[in-house]
PDB file of C-alpha atoms in Angstrom:
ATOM      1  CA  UNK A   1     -14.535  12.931  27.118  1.00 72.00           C
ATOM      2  CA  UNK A   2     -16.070  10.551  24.913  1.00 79.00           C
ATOM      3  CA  UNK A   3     -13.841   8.659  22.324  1.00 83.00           C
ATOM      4  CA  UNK A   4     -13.862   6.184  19.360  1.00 86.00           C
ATOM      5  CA  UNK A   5     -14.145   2.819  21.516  1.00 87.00           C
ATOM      6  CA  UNK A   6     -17.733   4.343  23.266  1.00 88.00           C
ATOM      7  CA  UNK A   7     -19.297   5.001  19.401  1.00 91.00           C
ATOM      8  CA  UNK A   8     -17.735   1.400  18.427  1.00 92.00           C
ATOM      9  CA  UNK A   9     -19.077  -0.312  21.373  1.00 93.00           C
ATOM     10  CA  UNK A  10     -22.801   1.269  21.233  1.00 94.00           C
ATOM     11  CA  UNK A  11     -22.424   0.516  17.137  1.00 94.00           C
ATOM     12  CA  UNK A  12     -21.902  -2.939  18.309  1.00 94.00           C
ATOM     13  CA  UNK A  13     -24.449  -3.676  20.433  1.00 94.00           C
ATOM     14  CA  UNK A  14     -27.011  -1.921  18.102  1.00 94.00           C
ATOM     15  CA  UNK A  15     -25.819  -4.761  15.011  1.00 95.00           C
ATOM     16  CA  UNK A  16     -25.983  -7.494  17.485  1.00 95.00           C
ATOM     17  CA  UNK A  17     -29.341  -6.924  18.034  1.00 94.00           C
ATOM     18  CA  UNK A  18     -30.263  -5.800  14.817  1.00 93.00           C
ATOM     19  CA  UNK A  19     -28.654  -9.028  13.714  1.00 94.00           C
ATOM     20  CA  UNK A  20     -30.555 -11.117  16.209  1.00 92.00           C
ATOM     21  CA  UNK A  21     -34.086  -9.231  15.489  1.00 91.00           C
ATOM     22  CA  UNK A  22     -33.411 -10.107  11.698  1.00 90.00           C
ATOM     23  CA  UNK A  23     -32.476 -14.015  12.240  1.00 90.00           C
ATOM     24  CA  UNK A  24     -35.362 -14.360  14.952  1.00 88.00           C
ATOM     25  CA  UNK A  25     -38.508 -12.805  13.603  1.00 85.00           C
ATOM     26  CA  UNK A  26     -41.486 -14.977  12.121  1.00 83.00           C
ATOM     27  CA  UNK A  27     -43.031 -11.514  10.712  1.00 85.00           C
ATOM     28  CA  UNK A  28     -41.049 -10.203   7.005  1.00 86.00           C
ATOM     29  CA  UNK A  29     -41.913  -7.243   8.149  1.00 88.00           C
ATOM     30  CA  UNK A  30     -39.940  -7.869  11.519  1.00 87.00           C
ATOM     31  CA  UNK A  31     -37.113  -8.770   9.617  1.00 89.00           C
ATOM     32  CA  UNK A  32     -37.326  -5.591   7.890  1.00 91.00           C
ATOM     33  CA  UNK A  33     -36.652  -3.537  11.044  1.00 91.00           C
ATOM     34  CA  UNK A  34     -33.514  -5.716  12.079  1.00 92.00           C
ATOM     35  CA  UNK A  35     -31.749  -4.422   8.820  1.00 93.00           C
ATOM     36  CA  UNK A  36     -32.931  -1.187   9.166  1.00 92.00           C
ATOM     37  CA  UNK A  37     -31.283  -1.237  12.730  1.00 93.00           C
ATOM     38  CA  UNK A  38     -28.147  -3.036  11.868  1.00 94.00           C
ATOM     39  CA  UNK A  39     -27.690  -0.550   8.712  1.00 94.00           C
ATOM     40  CA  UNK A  40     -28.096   2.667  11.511  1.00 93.00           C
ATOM     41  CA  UNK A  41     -25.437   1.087  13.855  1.00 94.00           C
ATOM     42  CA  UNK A  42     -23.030   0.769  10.642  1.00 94.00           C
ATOM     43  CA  UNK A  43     -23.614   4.414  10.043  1.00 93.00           C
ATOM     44  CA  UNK A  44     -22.944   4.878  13.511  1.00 93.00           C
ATOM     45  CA  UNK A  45     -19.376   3.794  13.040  1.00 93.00           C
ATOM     46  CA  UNK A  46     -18.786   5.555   9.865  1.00 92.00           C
ATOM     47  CA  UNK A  47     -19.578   8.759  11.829  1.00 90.00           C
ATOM     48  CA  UNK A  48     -17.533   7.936  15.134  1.00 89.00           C
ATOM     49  CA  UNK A  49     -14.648   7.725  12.629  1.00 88.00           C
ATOM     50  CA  UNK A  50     -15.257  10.662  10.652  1.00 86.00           C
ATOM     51  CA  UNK A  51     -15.672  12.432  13.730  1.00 84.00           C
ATOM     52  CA  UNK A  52     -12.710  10.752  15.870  1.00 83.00           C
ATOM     53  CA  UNK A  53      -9.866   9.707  13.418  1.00 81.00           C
ATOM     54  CA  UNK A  54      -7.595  12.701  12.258  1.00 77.00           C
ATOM     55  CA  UNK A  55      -7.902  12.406   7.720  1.00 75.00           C
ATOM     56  CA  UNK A  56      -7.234  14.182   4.827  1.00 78.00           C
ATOM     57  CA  UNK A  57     -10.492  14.443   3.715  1.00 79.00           C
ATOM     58  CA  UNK A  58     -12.873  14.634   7.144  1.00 77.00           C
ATOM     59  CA  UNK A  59     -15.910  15.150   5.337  1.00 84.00           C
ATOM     60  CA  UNK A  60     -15.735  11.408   3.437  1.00 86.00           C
ATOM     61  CA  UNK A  61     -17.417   9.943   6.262  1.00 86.00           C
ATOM     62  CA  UNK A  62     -20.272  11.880   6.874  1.00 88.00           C
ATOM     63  CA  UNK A  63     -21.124  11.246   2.557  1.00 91.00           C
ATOM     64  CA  UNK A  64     -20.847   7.808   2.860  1.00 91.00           C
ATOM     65  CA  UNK A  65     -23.437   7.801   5.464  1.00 92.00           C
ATOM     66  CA  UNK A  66     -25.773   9.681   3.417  1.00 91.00           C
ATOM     67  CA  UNK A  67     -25.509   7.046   0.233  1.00 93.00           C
ATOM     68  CA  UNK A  68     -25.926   4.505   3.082  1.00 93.00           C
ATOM     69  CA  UNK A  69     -29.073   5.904   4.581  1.00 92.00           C
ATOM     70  CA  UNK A  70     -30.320   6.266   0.644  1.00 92.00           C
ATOM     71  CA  UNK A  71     -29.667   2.575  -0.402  1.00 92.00           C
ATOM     72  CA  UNK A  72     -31.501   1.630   3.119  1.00 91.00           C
ATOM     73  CA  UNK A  73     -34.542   3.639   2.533  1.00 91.00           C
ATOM     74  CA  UNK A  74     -34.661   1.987  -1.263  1.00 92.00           C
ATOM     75  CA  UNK A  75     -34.451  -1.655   0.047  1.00 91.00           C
ATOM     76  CA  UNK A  76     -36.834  -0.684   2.901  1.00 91.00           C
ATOM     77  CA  UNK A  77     -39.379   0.653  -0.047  1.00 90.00           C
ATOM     78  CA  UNK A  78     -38.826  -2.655  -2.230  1.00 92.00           C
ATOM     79  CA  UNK A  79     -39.079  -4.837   0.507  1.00 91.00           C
ATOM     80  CA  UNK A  80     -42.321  -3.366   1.745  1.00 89.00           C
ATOM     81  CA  UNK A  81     -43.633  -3.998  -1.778  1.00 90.00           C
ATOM     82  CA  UNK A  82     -42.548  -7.989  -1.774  1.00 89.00           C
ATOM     83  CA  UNK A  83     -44.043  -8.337   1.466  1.00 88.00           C
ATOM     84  CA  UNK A  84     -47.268  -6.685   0.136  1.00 88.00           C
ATOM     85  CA  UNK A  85     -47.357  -8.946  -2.776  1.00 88.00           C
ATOM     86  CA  UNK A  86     -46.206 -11.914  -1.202  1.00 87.00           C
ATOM     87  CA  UNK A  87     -49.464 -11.211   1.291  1.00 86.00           C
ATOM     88  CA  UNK A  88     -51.514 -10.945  -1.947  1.00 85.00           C
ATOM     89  CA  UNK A  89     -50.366 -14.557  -3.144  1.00 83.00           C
ATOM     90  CA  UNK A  90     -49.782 -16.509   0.163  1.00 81.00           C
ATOM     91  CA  UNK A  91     -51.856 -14.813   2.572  1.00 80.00           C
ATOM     92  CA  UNK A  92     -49.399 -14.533   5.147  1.00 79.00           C
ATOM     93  CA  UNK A  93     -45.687 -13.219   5.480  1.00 80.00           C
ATOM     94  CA  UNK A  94     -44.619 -15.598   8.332  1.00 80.00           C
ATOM     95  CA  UNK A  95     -41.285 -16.491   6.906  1.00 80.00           C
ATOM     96  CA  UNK A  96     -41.214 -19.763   8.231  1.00 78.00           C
ATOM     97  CA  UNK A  97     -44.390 -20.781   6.442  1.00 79.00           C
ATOM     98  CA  UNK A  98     -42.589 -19.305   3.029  1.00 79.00           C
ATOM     99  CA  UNK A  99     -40.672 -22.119   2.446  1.00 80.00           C
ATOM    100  CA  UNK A 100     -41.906 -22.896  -1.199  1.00 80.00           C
ATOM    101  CA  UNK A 101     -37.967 -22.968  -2.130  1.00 81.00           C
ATOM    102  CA  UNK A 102     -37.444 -25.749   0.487  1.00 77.00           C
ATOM    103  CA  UNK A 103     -36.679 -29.306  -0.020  1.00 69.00           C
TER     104      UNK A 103
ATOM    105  CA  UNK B   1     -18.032  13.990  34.171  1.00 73.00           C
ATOM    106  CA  UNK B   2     -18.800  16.242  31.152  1.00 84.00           C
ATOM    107  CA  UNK B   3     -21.871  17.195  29.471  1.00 86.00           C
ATOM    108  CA  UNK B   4     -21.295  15.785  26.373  1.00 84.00           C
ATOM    109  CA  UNK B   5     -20.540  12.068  28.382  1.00 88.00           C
ATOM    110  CA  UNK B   6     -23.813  12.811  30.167  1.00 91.00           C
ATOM    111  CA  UNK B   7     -25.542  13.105  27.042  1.00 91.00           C
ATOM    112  CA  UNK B   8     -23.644  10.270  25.410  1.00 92.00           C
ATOM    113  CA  UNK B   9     -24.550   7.546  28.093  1.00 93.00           C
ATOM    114  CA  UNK B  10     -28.046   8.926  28.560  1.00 94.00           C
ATOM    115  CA  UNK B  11     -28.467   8.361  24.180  1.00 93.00           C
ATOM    116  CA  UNK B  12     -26.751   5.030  24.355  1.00 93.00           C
ATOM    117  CA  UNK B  13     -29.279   3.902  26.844  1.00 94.00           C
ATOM    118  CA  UNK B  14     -32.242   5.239  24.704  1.00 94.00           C
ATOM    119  CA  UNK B  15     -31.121   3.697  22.056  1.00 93.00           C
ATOM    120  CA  UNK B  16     -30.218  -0.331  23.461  1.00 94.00           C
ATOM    121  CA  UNK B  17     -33.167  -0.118  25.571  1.00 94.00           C
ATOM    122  CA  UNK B  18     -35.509   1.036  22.541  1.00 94.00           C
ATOM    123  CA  UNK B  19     -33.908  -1.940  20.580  1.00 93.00           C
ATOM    124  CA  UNK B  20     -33.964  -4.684  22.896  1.00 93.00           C
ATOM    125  CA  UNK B  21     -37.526  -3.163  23.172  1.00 92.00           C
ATOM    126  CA  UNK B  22     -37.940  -4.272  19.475  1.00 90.00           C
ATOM    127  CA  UNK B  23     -36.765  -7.385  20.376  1.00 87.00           C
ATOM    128  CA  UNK B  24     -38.875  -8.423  23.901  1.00 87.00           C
ATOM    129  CA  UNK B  25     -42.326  -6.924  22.708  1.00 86.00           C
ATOM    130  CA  UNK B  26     -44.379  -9.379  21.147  1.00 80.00           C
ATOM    131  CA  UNK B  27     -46.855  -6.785  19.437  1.00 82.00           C
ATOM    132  CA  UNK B  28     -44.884  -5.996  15.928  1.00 83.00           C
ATOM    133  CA  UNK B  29     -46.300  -2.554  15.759  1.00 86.00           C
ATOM    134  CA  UNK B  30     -45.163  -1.945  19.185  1.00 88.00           C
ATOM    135  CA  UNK B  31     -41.787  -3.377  18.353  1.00 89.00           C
ATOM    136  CA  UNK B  32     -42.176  -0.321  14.723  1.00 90.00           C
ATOM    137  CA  UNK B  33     -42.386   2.266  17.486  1.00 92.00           C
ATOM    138  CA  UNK B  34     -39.385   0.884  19.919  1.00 93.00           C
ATOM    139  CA  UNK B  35     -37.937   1.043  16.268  1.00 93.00           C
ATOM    140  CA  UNK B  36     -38.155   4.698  15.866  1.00 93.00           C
ATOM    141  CA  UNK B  37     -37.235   5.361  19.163  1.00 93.00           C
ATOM    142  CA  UNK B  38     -34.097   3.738  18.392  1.00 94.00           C
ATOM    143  CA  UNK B  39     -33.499   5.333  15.217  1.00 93.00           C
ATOM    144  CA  UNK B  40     -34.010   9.266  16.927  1.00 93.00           C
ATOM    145  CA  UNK B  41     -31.348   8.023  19.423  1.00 93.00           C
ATOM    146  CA  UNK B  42     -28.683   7.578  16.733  1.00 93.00           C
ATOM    147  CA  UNK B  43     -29.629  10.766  15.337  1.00 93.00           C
ATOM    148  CA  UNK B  44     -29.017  12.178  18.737  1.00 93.00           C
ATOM    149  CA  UNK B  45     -25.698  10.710  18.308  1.00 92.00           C
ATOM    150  CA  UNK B  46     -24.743  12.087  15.113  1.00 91.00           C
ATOM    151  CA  UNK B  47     -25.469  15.821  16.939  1.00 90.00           C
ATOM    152  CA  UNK B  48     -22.811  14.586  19.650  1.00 89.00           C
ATOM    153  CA  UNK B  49     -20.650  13.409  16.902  1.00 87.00           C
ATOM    154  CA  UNK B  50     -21.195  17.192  15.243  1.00 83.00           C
ATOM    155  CA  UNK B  51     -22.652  15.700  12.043  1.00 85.00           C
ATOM    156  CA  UNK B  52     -26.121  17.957  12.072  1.00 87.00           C
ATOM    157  CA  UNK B  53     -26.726  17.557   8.661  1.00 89.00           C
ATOM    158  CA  UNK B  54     -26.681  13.741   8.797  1.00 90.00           C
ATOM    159  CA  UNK B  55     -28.718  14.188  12.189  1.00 92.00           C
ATOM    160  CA  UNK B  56     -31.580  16.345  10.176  1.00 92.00           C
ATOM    161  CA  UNK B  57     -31.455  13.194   7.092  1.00 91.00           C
ATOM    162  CA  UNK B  58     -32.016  10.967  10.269  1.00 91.00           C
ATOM    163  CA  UNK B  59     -35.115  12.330  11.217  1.00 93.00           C
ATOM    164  CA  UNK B  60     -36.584  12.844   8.088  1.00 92.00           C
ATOM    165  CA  UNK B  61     -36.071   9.986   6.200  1.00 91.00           C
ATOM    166  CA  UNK B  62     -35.855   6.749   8.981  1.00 89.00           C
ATOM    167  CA  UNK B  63     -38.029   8.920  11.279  1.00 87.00           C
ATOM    168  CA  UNK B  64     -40.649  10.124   8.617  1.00 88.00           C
ATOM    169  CA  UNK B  65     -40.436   8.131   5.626  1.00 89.00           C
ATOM    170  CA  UNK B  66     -38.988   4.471   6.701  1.00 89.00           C
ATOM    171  CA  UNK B  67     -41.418   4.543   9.987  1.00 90.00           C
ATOM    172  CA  UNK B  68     -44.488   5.610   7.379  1.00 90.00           C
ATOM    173  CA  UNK B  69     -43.745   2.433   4.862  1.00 89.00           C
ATOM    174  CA  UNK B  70     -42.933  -0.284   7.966  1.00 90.00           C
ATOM    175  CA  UNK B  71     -46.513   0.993   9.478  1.00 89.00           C
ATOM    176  CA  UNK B  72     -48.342   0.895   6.126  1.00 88.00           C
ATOM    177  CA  UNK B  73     -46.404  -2.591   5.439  1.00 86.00           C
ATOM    178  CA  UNK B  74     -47.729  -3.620   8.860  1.00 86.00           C
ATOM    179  CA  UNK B  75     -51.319  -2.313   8.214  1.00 85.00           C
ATOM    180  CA  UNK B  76     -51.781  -3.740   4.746  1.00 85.00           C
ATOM    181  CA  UNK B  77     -50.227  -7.458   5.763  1.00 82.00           C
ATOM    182  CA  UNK B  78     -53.257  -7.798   8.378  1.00 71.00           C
ATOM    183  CA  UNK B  79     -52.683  -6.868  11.562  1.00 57.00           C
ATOM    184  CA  UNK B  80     -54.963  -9.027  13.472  1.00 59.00           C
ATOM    185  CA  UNK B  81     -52.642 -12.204  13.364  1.00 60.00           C
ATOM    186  CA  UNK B  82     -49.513 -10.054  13.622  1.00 57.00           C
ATOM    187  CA  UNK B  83     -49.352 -10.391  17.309  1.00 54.00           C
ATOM    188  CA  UNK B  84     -49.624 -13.862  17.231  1.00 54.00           C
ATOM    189  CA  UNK B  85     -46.171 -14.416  15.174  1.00 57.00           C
ATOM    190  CA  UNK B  86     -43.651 -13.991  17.568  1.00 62.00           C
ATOM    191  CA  UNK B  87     -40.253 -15.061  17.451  1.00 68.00           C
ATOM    192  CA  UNK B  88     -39.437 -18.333  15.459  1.00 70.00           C
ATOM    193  CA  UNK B  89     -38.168 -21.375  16.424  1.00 74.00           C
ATOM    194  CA  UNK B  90     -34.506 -20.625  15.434  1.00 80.00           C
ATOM    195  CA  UNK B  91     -34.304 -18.234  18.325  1.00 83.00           C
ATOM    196  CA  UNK B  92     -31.948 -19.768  20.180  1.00 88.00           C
ATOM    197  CA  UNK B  93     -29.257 -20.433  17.318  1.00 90.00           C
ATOM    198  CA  UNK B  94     -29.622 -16.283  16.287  1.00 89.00           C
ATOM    199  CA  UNK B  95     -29.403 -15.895  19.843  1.00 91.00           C
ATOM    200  CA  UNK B  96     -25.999 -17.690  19.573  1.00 93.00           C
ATOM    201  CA  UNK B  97     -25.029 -16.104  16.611  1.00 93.00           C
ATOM    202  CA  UNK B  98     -25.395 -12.756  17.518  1.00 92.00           C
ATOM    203  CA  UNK B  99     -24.200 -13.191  21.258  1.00 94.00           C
ATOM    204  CA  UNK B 100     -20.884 -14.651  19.397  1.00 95.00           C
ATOM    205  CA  UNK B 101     -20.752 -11.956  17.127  1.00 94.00           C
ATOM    206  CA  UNK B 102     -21.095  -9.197  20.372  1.00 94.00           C
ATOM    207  CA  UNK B 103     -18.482 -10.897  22.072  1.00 95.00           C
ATOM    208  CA  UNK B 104     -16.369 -11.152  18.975  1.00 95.00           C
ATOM    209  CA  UNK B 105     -16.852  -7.462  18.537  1.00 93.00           C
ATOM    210  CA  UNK B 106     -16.615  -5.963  22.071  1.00 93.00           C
ATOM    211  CA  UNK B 107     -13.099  -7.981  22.027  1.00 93.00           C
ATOM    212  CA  UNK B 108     -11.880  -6.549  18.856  1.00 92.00           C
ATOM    213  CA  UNK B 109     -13.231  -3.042  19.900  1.00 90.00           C
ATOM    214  CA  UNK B 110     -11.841  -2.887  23.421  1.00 89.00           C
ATOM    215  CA  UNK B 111      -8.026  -4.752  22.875  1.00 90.00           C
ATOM    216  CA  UNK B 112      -7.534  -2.347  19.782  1.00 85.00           C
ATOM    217  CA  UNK B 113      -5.143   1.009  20.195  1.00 83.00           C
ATOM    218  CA  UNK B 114      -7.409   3.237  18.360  1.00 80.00           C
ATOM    219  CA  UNK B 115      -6.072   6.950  16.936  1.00 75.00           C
ATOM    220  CA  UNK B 116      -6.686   9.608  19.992  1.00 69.00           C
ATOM    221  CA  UNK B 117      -9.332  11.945  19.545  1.00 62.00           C
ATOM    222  CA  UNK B 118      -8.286  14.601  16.541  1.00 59.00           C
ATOM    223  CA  UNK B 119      -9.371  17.556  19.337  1.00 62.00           C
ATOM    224  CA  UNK B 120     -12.052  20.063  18.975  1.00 61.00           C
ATOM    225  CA  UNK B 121     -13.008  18.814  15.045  1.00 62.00           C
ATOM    226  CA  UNK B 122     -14.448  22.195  13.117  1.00 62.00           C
ATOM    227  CA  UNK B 123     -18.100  21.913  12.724  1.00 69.00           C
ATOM    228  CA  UNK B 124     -19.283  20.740   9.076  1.00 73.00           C
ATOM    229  CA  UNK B 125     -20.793  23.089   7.493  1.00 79.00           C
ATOM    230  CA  UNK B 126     -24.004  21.946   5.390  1.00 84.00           C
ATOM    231  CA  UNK B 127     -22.846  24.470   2.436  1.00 87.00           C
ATOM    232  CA  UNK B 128     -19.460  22.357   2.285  1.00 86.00           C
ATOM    233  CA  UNK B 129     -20.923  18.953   2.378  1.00 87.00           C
ATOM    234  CA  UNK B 130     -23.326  20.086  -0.254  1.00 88.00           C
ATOM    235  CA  UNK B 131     -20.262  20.973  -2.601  1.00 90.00           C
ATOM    236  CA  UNK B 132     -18.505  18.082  -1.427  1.00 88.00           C
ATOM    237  CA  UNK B 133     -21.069  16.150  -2.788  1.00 88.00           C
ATOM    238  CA  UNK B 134     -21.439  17.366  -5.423  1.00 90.00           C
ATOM    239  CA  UNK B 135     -18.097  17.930  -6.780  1.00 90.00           C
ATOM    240  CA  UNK B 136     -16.205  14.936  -5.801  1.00 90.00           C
ATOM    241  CA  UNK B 137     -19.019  12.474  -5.501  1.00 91.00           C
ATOM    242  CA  UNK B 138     -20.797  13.763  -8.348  1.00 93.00           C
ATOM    243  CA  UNK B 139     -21.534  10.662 -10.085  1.00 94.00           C
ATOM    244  CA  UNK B 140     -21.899   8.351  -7.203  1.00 92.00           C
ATOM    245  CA  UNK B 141     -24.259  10.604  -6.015  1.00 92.00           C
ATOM    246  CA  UNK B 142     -26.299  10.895  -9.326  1.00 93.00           C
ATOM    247  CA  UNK B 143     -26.304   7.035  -9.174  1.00 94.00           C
ATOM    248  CA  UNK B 144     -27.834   6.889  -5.983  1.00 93.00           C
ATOM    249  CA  UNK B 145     -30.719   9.161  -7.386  1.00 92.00           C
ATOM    250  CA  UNK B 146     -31.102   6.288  -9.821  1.00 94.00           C
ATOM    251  CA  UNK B 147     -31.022   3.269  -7.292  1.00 93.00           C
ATOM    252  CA  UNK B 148     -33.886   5.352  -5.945  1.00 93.00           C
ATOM    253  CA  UNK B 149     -35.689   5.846  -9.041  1.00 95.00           C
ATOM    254  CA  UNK B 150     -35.648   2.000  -9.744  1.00 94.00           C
ATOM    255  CA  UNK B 151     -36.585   1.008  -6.334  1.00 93.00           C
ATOM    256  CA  UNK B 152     -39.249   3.292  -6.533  1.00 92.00           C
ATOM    257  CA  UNK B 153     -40.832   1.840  -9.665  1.00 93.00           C
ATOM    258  CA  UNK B 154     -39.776  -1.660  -8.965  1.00 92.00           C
ATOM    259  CA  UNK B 155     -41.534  -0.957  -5.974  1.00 90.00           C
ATOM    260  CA  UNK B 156     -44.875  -0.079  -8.106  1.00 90.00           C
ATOM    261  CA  UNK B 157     -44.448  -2.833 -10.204  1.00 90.00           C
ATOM    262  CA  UNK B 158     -44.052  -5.598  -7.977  1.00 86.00           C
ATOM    263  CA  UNK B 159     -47.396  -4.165  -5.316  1.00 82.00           C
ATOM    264  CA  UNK B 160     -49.544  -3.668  -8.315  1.00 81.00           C
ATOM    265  CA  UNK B 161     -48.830  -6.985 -10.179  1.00 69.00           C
ATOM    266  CA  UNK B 162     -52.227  -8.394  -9.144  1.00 60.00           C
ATOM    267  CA  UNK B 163     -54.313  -5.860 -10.555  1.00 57.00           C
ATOM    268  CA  UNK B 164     -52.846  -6.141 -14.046  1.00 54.00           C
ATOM    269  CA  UNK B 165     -53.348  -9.833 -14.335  1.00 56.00           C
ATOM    270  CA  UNK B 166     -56.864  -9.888 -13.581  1.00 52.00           C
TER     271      UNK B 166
END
């Protein structure tokens, strides 16, 4: 039978590597998909516990999720339009070569 | 060994391997597609986890919609020198970082007494989340319709600034 600890543990692993993807990629774009991934493993846990943990209110979990998965597709359309722009000004979105705030 | 475990493992290894795909492939729009692979695998999850509605949003939205913009955002920020960026030189310290924070996890996840499964859980029904959302979550919900609507036009704005300064 599958429990809590086997969602938490595959939740974790997913934001570890989300995390790493978003810290290590040159591309803005790349970076993009790391939060994407980390915000899926954090609806991963919200749904192991709405699923697993006995509550009042069951059904709590499962709408958080869904305002989670609408901020995330928001930020992934406004991000897509910085990078676009920021390829319009710079001509490149290598985010190590974006370092105009840098001193 | 019951079905459901089957199914579990079998997900959880679609869905690491299609990430750590994301991170080992050098070709970004590879590393888009190891992305969505990753993303059906959680909604396989949320099936298992007898959230269908949540499962069907999945699809759509991070399946259709998000995997439609990170292509186009790939396509229209020239993807001839995309393969050539690869991972930057602070690898090794967000390697650390997020190894730590694994570790850290995995501890906190594994020496933690968590509440016992709640037994068989009744299935969901999409009429009740529907009315639980919007009776009780009524105006967080109508706020998120506005996050969207601002992102949305923020989103215009910002791509089509070029055009209205020439």
């Amino acid at each position: 039978m599958i429990s809590l600890e086997h969602v938490l543990v595959v939740g974790a692993l997913l934001f570890s590597i989300g995390l790493f993807i978003a810290l290590s990629r040159r591309n803005a774009v790349g970076v993009l998909m790391g939060i994407e991934l980390m915000l899926n493993s954090v609806n991963l846990n919200l749904i192991g516990f709405a699923r697993f943990v006995e509550a009042p209110r069951p059904i709590d979990g499962q709408v958080f999720a869904v305002f989670v998965i609408t901020v995330a597709a928001a930020e992934a359309a406004v991000a897509l339009a910085l990078a676009v722009a920021v390829y319009r000004l710079r001509q490149t979105i290598d985010v190590d070569r974006l370092n105009l705030l840098k001193w | 060994m019951t079905v459901a475990e089957v199914v579990f493992y079998l997900l959880a290894l679609l869905s690491v391997i299609a990430a750590v795909g994301v991170v080992t492939v050098p070709n970004v729009v590879h590393a888009a597609l190891f992305l969505i692979l990753s993303l059906l695998g959680v909604a396989g999850f949320y099936i298992l986890l007898s959230s269908e509605f949540l499962a069907l949003v999945q699809v759509l939205i991070y399946g259709g919609a998000v995997a439609t913009i990170i292509l186009f955002g790939l396509m229209l920020t020239g993807g001839r020198d995309l393969p050539a960026v690869g991972p930057g030189a602070q690898w090794p310290l967000a390697l650390l970082v997020s190894g730590a924070l694994v570790v850290l996890l995995l501890t906190a996840v594994l020496n933690t007494t968590w509440p016992r499964d709640a037994g068989e859980m009744t299935l969901i029904s999409i009429n009740t989340l529907g009315s639980v959302l919007f009776r009780e979550w009524l105006l967080p919900f109508e706020l998120a319709s506005l996050v969207l609507l601002v992102a949305l036009i923020g989103a215009v704005v910002i791509s089509s600034q070029e055009e209205r300064e020439s």
